[in-house]
Amino acid sequence: YQPGLPERPHHALIAGALGGYFIWGEYNSVHYQVVLYLASRLLVGCMTLAKERAQAVFLTEKRVYPVAAAAVWAAVMMLFEEHSHVLHPSLKKSM
């Protein structure tokens, strides 16, 4: 055991879920921006982890960003065409 570090990975998961819900869960513009920032960093982090674990062999250090960009744009284009009502109004106006 090391002070400040969770004993098990699921401890950090549970702490993050509780903090996210009770502290960051109230919608306001600042919380919204923080959650959006974290979501984008999470996507890139997960892709980097997949590359490190060789679960996505086609990913190299230089391909993580382009693959993330492709995934995000593919999803937003599909949502824009099929379910545009779920997108933020400013995003729809800029498309």
mmCIF file of C-alpha atoms in Angstrom:
data_model
loop_
_atom_site.group_PDB
_atom_site.id
_atom_site.type_symbol
_atom_site.label_atom_id
_atom_site.label_comp_id
_atom_site.label_asym_id
_atom_site.label_seq_id
_atom_site.Cartn_x
_atom_site.Cartn_y
_atom_site.Cartn_z
ATOM 1 C CA TYR A 1 0.000 0.000 0.000
ATOM 2 C CA GLN A 2 1.230 3.482 -0.925
ATOM 3 C CA PRO A 3 -0.506 6.554 0.524
ATOM 4 C CA GLY A 4 -2.503 8.474 -2.071
ATOM 5 C CA LEU A 5 -2.745 5.537 -4.446
ATOM 6 C CA PRO A 6 -5.806 3.314 -4.693
ATOM 7 C CA GLU A 7 -5.327 -0.252 -3.485
ATOM 8 C CA ARG A 8 -7.183 -1.647 -6.481
ATOM 9 C CA PRO A 9 -8.010 -0.109 -9.893
ATOM 10 C CA HIS A 10 -11.733 -0.359 -9.208
ATOM 11 C CA HIS A 11 -11.287 1.948 -6.189
ATOM 12 C CA ALA A 12 -10.235 4.759 -8.538
ATOM 13 C CA LEU A 13 -13.130 3.894 -10.863
ATOM 14 C CA ILE A 14 -15.673 4.107 -8.043
ATOM 15 C CA ALA A 15 -14.133 7.312 -6.636
ATOM 16 C CA GLY A 16 -14.210 8.906 -10.090
ATOM 17 C CA ALA A 17 -17.823 7.888 -10.645
ATOM 18 C CA LEU A 18 -18.909 9.271 -7.281
ATOM 19 C CA GLY A 19 -16.961 12.501 -7.729
ATOM 20 C CA GLY A 20 -18.231 12.891 -11.273
ATOM 21 C CA TYR A 21 -21.817 12.418 -10.217
ATOM 22 C CA PHE A 22 -21.928 14.380 -6.980
ATOM 23 C CA ILE A 23 -19.372 17.128 -7.664
ATOM 24 C CA TRP A 24 -19.316 17.555 -11.442
ATOM 25 C CA GLY A 25 -22.804 16.205 -12.154
ATOM 26 C CA GLU A 26 -24.648 19.504 -11.821
ATOM 27 C CA TYR A 27 -24.948 20.955 -15.303
ATOM 28 C CA ASN A 28 -23.406 24.364 -15.845
ATOM 29 C CA SER A 29 -21.134 25.737 -18.546
ATOM 30 C CA VAL A 30 -17.899 25.178 -16.592
ATOM 31 C CA HIS A 31 -18.725 21.573 -15.672
ATOM 32 C CA TYR A 32 -19.822 20.918 -19.245
ATOM 33 C CA GLN A 33 -16.510 22.183 -20.650
ATOM 34 C CA VAL A 34 -14.515 20.102 -18.154
ATOM 35 C CA VAL A 35 -16.455 16.954 -19.041
ATOM 36 C CA LEU A 36 -15.978 17.602 -22.778
ATOM 37 C CA TYR A 37 -12.245 18.117 -22.252
ATOM 38 C CA LEU A 38 -11.965 14.899 -20.248
ATOM 39 C CA ALA A 39 -13.950 12.945 -22.826
ATOM 40 C CA SER A 40 -11.582 13.985 -25.604
ATOM 41 C CA ARG A 41 -8.508 13.128 -23.524
ATOM 42 C CA LEU A 42 -10.096 9.810 -22.557
ATOM 43 C CA LEU A 43 -10.591 8.870 -26.202
ATOM 44 C CA VAL A 44 -6.942 9.515 -27.062
ATOM 45 C CA GLY A 45 -5.768 7.800 -23.870
ATOM 46 C CA CYS A 46 -7.793 4.677 -24.607
ATOM 47 C CA MET A 47 -6.421 4.511 -28.129
ATOM 48 C CA THR A 48 -2.876 4.913 -26.838
ATOM 49 C CA LEU A 49 -3.462 2.165 -24.284
ATOM 50 C CA ALA A 50 -4.806 -0.117 -27.001
ATOM 51 C CA LYS A 51 -1.652 0.515 -29.013
ATOM 52 C CA GLU A 52 0.560 -0.210 -26.010
ATOM 53 C CA ARG A 53 -1.227 -3.480 -25.328
ATOM 54 C CA ALA A 54 -1.048 -4.446 -29.017
ATOM 55 C CA GLN A 55 -4.810 -4.872 -29.137
ATOM 56 C CA ALA A 56 -4.883 -2.490 -32.068
ATOM 57 C CA VAL A 57 -1.823 -3.500 -34.045
ATOM 58 C CA PHE A 58 -2.438 -0.926 -36.778
ATOM 59 C CA LEU A 59 -1.982 1.923 -34.285
ATOM 60 C CA THR A 60 1.442 3.432 -34.048
ATOM 61 C CA GLU A 61 2.467 6.518 -32.104
ATOM 62 C CA LYS A 62 1.902 8.675 -35.199
ATOM 63 C CA ARG A 63 -1.496 7.134 -35.970
ATOM 64 C CA VAL A 64 -3.258 7.608 -32.643
ATOM 65 C CA TYR A 65 -4.421 11.151 -33.408
ATOM 66 C CA PRO A 66 -5.532 10.528 -37.013
ATOM 67 C CA VAL A 67 -7.534 7.468 -35.935
ATOM 68 C CA ALA A 68 -9.136 9.448 -33.099
ATOM 69 C CA ALA A 69 -9.970 12.272 -35.525
ATOM 70 C CA ALA A 70 -11.481 9.797 -37.980
ATOM 71 C CA ALA A 71 -13.596 8.160 -35.259
ATOM 72 C CA VAL A 72 -14.875 11.497 -33.953
ATOM 73 C CA TRP A 73 -15.692 12.863 -37.411
ATOM 74 C CA ALA A 74 -17.330 9.615 -38.485
ATOM 75 C CA ALA A 75 -19.556 9.652 -35.403
ATOM 76 C CA VAL A 76 -20.474 13.331 -35.680
ATOM 77 C CA MET A 77 -21.286 13.051 -39.396
ATOM 78 C CA MET A 78 -23.500 10.030 -38.794
ATOM 79 C CA LEU A 79 -25.275 11.780 -35.918
ATOM 80 C CA PHE A 80 -25.651 14.948 -37.988
ATOM 81 C CA GLU A 81 -27.265 13.047 -40.847
ATOM 82 C CA GLU A 82 -29.391 10.611 -38.852
ATOM 83 C CA HIS A 83 -30.076 12.214 -35.447
ATOM 84 C CA SER A 84 -29.152 15.886 -35.647
ATOM 85 C CA HIS A 85 -31.547 16.761 -32.820
ATOM 86 C CA VAL A 86 -29.079 15.267 -30.308
ATOM 87 C CA LEU A 87 -26.209 17.563 -31.324
ATOM 88 C CA HIS A 88 -25.497 20.929 -29.725
ATOM 89 C CA PRO A 89 -27.080 23.785 -31.701
ATOM 90 C CA SER A 90 -23.745 25.533 -32.271
ATOM 91 C CA LEU A 91 -22.310 22.342 -33.752
ATOM 92 C CA LYS A 92 -25.249 21.949 -36.093
ATOM 93 C CA LYS A 93 -24.904 25.553 -37.268
ATOM 94 C CA SER A 94 -21.236 25.081 -38.056
ATOM 95 C CA MET A 95 -21.764 21.919 -40.076
#
